[in-house]
mmCIF file of C-alpha atoms in Angstrom:
data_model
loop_
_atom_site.group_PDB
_atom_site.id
_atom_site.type_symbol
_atom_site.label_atom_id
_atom_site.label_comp_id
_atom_site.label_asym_id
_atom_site.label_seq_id
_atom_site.Cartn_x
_atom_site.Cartn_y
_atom_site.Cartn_z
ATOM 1 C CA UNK A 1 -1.139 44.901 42.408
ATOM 2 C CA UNK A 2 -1.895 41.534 43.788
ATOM 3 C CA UNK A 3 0.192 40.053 40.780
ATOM 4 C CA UNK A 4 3.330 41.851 41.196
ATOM 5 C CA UNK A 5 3.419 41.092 44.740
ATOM 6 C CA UNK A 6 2.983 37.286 44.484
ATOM 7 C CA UNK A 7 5.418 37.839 41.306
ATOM 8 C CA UNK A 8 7.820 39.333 44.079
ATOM 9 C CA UNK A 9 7.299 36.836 46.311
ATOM 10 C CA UNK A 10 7.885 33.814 44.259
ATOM 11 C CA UNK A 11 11.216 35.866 42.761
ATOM 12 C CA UNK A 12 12.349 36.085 45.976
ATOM 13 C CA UNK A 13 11.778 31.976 46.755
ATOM 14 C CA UNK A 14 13.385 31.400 43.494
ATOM 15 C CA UNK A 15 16.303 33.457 44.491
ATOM 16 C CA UNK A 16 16.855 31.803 47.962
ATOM 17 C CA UNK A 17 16.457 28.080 45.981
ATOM 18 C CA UNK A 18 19.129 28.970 43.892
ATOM 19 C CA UNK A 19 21.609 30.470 46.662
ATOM 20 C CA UNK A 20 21.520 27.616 48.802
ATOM 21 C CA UNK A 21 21.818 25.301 45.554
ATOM 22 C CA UNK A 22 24.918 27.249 44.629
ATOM 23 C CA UNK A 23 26.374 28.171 47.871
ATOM 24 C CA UNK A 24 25.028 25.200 50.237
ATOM 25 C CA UNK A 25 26.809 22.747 51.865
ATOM 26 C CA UNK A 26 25.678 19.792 49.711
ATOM 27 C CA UNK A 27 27.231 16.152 50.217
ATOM 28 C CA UNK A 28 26.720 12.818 48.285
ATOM 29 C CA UNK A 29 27.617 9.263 49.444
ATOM 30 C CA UNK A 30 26.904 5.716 49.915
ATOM 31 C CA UNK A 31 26.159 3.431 53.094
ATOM 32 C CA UNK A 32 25.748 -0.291 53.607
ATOM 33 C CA UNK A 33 25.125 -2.800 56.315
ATOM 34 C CA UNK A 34 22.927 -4.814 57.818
ATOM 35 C CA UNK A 35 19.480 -5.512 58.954
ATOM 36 C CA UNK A 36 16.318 -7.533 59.371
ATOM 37 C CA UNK A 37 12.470 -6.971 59.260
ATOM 38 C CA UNK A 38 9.163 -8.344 60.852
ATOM 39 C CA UNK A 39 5.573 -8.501 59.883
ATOM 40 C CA UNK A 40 2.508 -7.032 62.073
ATOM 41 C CA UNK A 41 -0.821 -9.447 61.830
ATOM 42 C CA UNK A 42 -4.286 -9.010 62.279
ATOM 43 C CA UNK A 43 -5.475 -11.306 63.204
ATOM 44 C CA UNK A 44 -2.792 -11.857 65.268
ATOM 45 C CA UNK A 45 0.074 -14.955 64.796
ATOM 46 C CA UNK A 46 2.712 -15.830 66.366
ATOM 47 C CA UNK A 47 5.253 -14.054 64.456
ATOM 48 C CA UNK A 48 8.958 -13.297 64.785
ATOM 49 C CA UNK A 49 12.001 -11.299 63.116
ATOM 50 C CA UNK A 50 14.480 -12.439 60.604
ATOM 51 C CA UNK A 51 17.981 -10.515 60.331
ATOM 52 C CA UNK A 52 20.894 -10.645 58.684
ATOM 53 C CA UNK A 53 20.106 -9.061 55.531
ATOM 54 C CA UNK A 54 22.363 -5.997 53.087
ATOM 55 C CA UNK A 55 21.015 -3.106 52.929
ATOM 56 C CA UNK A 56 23.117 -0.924 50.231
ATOM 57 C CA UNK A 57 22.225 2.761 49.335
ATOM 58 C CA UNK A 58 22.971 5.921 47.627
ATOM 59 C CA UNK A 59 21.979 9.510 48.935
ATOM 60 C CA UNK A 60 22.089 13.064 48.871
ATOM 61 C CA UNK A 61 21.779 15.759 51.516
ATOM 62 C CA UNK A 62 21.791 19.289 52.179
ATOM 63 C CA UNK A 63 23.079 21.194 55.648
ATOM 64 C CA UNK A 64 21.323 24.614 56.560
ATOM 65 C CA UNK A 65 23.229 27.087 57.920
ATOM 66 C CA UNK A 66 20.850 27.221 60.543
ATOM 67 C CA UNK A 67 22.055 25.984 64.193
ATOM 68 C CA UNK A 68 20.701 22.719 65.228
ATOM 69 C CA UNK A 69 18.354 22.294 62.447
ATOM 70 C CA UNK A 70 20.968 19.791 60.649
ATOM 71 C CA UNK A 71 20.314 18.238 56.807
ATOM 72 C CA UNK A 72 18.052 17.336 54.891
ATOM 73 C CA UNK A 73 18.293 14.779 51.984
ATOM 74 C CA UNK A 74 17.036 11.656 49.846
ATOM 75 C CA UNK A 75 18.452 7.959 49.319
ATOM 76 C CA UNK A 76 17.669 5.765 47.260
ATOM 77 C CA UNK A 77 18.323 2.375 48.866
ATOM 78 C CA UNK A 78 18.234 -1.952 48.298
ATOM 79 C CA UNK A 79 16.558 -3.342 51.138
ATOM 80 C CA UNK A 80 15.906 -6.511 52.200
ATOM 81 C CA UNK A 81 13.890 -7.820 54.936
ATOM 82 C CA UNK A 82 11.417 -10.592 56.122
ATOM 83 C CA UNK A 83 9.353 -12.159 58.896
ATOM 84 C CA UNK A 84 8.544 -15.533 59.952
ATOM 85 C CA UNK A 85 5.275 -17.392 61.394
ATOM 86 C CA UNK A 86 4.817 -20.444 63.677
ATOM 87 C CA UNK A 87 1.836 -22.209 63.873
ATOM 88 C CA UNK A 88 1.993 -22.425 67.646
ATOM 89 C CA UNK A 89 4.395 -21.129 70.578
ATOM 90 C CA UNK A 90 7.493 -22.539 70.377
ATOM 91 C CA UNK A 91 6.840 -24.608 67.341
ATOM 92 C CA UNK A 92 9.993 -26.362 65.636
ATOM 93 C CA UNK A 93 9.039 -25.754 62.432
ATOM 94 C CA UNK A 94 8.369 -21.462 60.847
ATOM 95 C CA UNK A 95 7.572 -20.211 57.802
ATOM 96 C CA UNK A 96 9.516 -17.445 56.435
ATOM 97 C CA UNK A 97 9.557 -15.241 53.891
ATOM 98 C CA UNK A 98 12.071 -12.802 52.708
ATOM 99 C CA UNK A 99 11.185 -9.444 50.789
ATOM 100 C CA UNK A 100 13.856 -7.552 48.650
ATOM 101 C CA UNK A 101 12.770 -3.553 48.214
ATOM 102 C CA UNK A 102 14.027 -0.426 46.582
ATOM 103 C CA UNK A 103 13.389 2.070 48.734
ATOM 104 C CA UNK A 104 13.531 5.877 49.189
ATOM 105 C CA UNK A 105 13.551 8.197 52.019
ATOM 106 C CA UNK A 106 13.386 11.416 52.410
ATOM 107 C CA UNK A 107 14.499 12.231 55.614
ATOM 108 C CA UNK A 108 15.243 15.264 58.040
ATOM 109 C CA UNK A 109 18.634 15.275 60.450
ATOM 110 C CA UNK A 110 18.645 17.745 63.621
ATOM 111 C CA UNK A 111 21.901 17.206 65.259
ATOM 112 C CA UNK A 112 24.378 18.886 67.547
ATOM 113 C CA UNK A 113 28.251 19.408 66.634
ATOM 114 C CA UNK A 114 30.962 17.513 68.950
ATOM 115 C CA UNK A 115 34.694 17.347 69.752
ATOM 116 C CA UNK A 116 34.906 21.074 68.191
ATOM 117 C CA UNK A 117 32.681 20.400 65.439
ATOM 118 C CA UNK A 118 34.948 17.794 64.101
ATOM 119 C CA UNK A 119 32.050 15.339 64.664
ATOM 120 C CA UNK A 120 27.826 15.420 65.015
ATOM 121 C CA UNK A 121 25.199 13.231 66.892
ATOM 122 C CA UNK A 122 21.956 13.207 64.939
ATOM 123 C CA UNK A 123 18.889 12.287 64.868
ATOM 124 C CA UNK A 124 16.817 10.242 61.386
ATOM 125 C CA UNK A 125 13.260 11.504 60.777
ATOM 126 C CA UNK A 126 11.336 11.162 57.341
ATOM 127 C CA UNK A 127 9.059 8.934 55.423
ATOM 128 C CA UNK A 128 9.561 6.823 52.799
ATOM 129 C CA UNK A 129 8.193 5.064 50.204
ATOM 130 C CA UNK A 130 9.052 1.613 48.665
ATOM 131 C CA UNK A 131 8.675 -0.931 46.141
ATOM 132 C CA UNK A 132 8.905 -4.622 46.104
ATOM 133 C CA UNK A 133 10.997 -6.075 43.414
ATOM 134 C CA UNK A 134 11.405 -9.892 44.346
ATOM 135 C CA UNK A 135 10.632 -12.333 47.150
ATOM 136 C CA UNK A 136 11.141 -15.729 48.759
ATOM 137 C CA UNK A 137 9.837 -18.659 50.981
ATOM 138 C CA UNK A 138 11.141 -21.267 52.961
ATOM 139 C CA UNK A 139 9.822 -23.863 55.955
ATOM 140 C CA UNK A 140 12.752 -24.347 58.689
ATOM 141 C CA UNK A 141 12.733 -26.905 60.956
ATOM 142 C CA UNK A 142 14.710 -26.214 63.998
ATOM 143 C CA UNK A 143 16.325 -29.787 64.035
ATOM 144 C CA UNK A 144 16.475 -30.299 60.307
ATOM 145 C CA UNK A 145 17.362 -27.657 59.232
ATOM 146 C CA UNK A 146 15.436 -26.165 55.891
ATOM 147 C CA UNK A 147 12.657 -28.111 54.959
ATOM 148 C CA UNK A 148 11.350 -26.706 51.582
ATOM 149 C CA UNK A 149 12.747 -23.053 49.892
ATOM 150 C CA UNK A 150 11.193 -21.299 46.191
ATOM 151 C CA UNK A 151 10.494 -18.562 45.161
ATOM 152 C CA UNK A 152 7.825 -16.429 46.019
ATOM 153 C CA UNK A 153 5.779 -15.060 42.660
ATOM 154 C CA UNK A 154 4.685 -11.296 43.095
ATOM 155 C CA UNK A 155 0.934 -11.309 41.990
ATOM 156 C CA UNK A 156 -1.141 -8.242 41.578
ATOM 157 C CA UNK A 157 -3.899 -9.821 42.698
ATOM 158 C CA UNK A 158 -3.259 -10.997 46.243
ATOM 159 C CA UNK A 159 0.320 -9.002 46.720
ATOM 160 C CA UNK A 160 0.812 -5.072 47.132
ATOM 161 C CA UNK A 161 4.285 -4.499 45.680
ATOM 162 C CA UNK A 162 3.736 -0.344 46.628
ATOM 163 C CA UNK A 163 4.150 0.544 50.208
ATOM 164 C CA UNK A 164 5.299 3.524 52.179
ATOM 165 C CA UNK A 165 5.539 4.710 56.156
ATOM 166 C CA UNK A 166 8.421 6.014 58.723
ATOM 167 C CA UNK A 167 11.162 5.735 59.189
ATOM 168 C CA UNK A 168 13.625 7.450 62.020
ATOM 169 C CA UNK A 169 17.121 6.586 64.100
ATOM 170 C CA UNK A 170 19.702 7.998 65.232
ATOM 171 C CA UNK A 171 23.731 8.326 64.725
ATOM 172 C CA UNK A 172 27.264 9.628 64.775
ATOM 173 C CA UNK A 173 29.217 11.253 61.963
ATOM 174 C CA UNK A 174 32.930 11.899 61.592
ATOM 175 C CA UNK A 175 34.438 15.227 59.681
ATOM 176 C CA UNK A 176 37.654 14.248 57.869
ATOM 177 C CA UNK A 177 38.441 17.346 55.433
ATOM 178 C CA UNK A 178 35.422 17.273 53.169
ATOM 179 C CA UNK A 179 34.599 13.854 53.696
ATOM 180 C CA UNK A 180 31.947 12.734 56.601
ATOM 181 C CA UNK A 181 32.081 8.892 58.259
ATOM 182 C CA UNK A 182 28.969 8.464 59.701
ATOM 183 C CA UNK A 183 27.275 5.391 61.452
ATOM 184 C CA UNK A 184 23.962 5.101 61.893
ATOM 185 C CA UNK A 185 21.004 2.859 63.682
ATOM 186 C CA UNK A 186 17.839 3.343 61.744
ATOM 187 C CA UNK A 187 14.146 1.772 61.737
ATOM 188 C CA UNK A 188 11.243 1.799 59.018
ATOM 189 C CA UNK A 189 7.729 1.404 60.229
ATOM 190 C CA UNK A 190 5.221 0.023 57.427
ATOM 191 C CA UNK A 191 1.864 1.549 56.891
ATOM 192 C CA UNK A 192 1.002 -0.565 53.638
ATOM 193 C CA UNK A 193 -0.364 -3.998 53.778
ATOM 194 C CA UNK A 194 2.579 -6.343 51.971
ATOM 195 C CA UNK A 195 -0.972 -8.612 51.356
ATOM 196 C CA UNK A 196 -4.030 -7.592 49.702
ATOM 197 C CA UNK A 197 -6.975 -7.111 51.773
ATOM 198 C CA UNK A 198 -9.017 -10.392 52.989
ATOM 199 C CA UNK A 199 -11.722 -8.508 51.019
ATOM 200 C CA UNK A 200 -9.821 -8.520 47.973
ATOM 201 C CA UNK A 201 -7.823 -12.281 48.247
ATOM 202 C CA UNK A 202 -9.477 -14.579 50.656
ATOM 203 C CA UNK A 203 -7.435 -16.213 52.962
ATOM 204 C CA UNK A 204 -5.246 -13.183 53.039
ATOM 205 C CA UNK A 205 -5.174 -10.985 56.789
ATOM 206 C CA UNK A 206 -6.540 -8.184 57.224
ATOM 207 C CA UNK A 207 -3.807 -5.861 58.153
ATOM 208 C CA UNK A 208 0.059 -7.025 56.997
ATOM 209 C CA UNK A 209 2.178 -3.948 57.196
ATOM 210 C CA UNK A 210 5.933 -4.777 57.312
ATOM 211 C CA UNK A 211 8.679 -2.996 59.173
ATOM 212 C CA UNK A 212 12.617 -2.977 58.344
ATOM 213 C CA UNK A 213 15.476 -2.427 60.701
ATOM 214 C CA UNK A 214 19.281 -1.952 59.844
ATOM 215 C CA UNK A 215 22.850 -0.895 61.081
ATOM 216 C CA UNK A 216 24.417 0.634 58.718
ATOM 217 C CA UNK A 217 27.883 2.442 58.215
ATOM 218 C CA UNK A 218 28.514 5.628 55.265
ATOM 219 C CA UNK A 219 31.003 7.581 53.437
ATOM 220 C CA UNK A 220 29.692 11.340 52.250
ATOM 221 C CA UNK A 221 31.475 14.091 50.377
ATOM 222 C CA UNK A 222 31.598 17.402 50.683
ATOM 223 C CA UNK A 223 30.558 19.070 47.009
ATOM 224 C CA UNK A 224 31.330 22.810 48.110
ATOM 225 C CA UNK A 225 34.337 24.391 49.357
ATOM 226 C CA UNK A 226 33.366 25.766 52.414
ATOM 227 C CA UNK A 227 33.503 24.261 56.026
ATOM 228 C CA UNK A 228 30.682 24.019 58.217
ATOM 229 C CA UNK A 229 28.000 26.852 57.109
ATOM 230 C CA UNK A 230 26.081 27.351 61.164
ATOM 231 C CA UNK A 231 28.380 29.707 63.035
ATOM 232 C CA UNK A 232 29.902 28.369 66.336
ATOM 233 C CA UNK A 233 28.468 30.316 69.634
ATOM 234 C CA UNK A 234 31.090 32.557 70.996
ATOM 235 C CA UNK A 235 31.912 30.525 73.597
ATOM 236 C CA UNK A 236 32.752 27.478 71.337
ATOM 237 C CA UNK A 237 34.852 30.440 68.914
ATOM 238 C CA UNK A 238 36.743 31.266 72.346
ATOM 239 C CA UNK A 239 38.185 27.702 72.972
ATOM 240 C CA UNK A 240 38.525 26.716 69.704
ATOM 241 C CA UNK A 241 40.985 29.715 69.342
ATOM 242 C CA UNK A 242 42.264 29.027 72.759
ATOM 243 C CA UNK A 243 43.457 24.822 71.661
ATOM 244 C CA UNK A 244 44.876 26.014 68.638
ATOM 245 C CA UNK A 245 46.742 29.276 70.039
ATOM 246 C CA UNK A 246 47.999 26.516 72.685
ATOM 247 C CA UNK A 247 48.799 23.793 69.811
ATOM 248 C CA UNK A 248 50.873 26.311 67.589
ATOM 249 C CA UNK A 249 52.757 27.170 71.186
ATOM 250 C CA UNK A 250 53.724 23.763 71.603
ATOM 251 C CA UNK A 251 54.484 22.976 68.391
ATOM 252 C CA UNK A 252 56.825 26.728 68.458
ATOM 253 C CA UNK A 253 55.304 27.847 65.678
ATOM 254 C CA UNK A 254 54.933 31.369 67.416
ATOM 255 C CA UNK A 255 54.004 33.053 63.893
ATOM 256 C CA UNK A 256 50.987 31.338 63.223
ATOM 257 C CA UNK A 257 50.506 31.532 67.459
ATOM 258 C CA UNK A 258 49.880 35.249 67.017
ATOM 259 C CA UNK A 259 48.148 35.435 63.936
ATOM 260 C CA UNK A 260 45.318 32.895 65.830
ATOM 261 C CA UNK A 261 44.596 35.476 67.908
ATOM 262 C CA UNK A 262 43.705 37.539 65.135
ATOM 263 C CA UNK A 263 41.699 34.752 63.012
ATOM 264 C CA UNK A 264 37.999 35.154 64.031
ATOM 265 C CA UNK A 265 36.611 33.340 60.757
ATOM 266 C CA UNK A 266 38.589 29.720 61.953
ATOM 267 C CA UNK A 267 35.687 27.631 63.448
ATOM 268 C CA UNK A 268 36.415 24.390 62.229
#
């Protein structure tokens, strides 16, 4: 008995999988920009950020049908970052390093519609996970300008090329037919030491987690046919119907004026 009802039960998951595969509002798309990063010490240096960096990526996401609760998707990004270090307060000369990253989040988007759901406000919250495919150093002097610059060489055994943590922000995104415009503000805080414990490497700190930062703007598409899947309340059905009963009255297109106030499925 216990069988077919756990049998049941995962039929019935499998079944709800494959609707919203089939019949969800999936999009795909790309975003770029830019960012910077910074380093957290212990023990503590004076330490600052370094910005200007791409950050390019690829993603997927999915939007429930579910008011407020938003999307949920993947990306699989190239991100670059770095930190610098003085010896002392105001010193003229830092040392910097630069880290370059393929990382992927996996990321949840609550959000509220706008403007007659023709745009959204959201919200970034996931984790992610990372890894670290190439770095570099340099010593800058403030008045000479760059002092020394090489590469940096990855090495198992003082250098953690893994790492993973949070990451949230928040943005705006545009509907255009079935395409979405969307800029966003997001921020990755590190959990994993870019260094090797002091343990493990001497001379190395004991705690070197990283963090990332970017602005960023993106281009989705809209895989499925269908228009926004959440329903809009009443009240936002009402004057919806109301603008576009009053558009097709200015415009004297009476026809389509009186068939509006029959059209209860026209949300978006």
């Amino acid at each position: 008995m216990m069988n077919k009802r756990a049998l049941r039960y995962i039929l019935t998951i499998l079944s709800i999988l494959t609707a919203s595969i089939v019949y969800g509002q999936h999009y795909v798309g790309v975003r770029g920009g830019y960012g910077g990063g910074m380093i957290r010490l212990e023990p503590k240096e004076e330490s600052g950020a370094l910005i200007g960096f791409p950050t390019v990526g690829v993603g997927w996401k999915y939007y429930s049908p579910v008011k407020y609760v938003g999307a949920i998707g993947a990306e699989l990004s190239y991100v670059k970052s770095g930190y610098k270090t003085l010896p002392f307060v105001d010193s003229d000369t830092s040392y910097q390093r630069r880290v370059e990253s393929i990382q992927l989040p996996f990321m949840w988007q609550p959000h509220i519609y706008m403007f007659n759901r023709k745009a959204r406000a959201f919200l970034n919250l996931g984790i992610y996970v990372s890894y670290n495919i190439a770095s570099d150093t340099s010593t800058v002097s403030k008045v000479n300008g760059v002092l020394h610059k090489g590469k940096y060489p990855l090495r198992t055994v003082k250098d953690n090329r893994f790492g993973y943590g949070l990451c949230g922000g928040a943005g705006i995104g545009v509907f255009i037919n079935r395409f979405e415009i969307l800029a966003e503000a997001r921020y990755s805080y590190g959990y994993a030491d870019l260094l090797k414990y002091a343990d493990k490497y001497p001379g190395n700190p004991k705690r070197s987690p990283m963090d990332s930062f970017n602005i960023s703007i993106g281009v989705y598409y809209r895989l499925g046919k269908g228009g926004i899947l959440s329903p809009a309340s009443e009240r936002k059905k009402k004057k919806i119907k109301k603008e576009e009963l009053e558009t097709d009255i200015t415009n004297g297109n009476y026809t389509s004026a009186k068939s509006s106030k029959t059209n209860t499925k026209r949300y978006q």
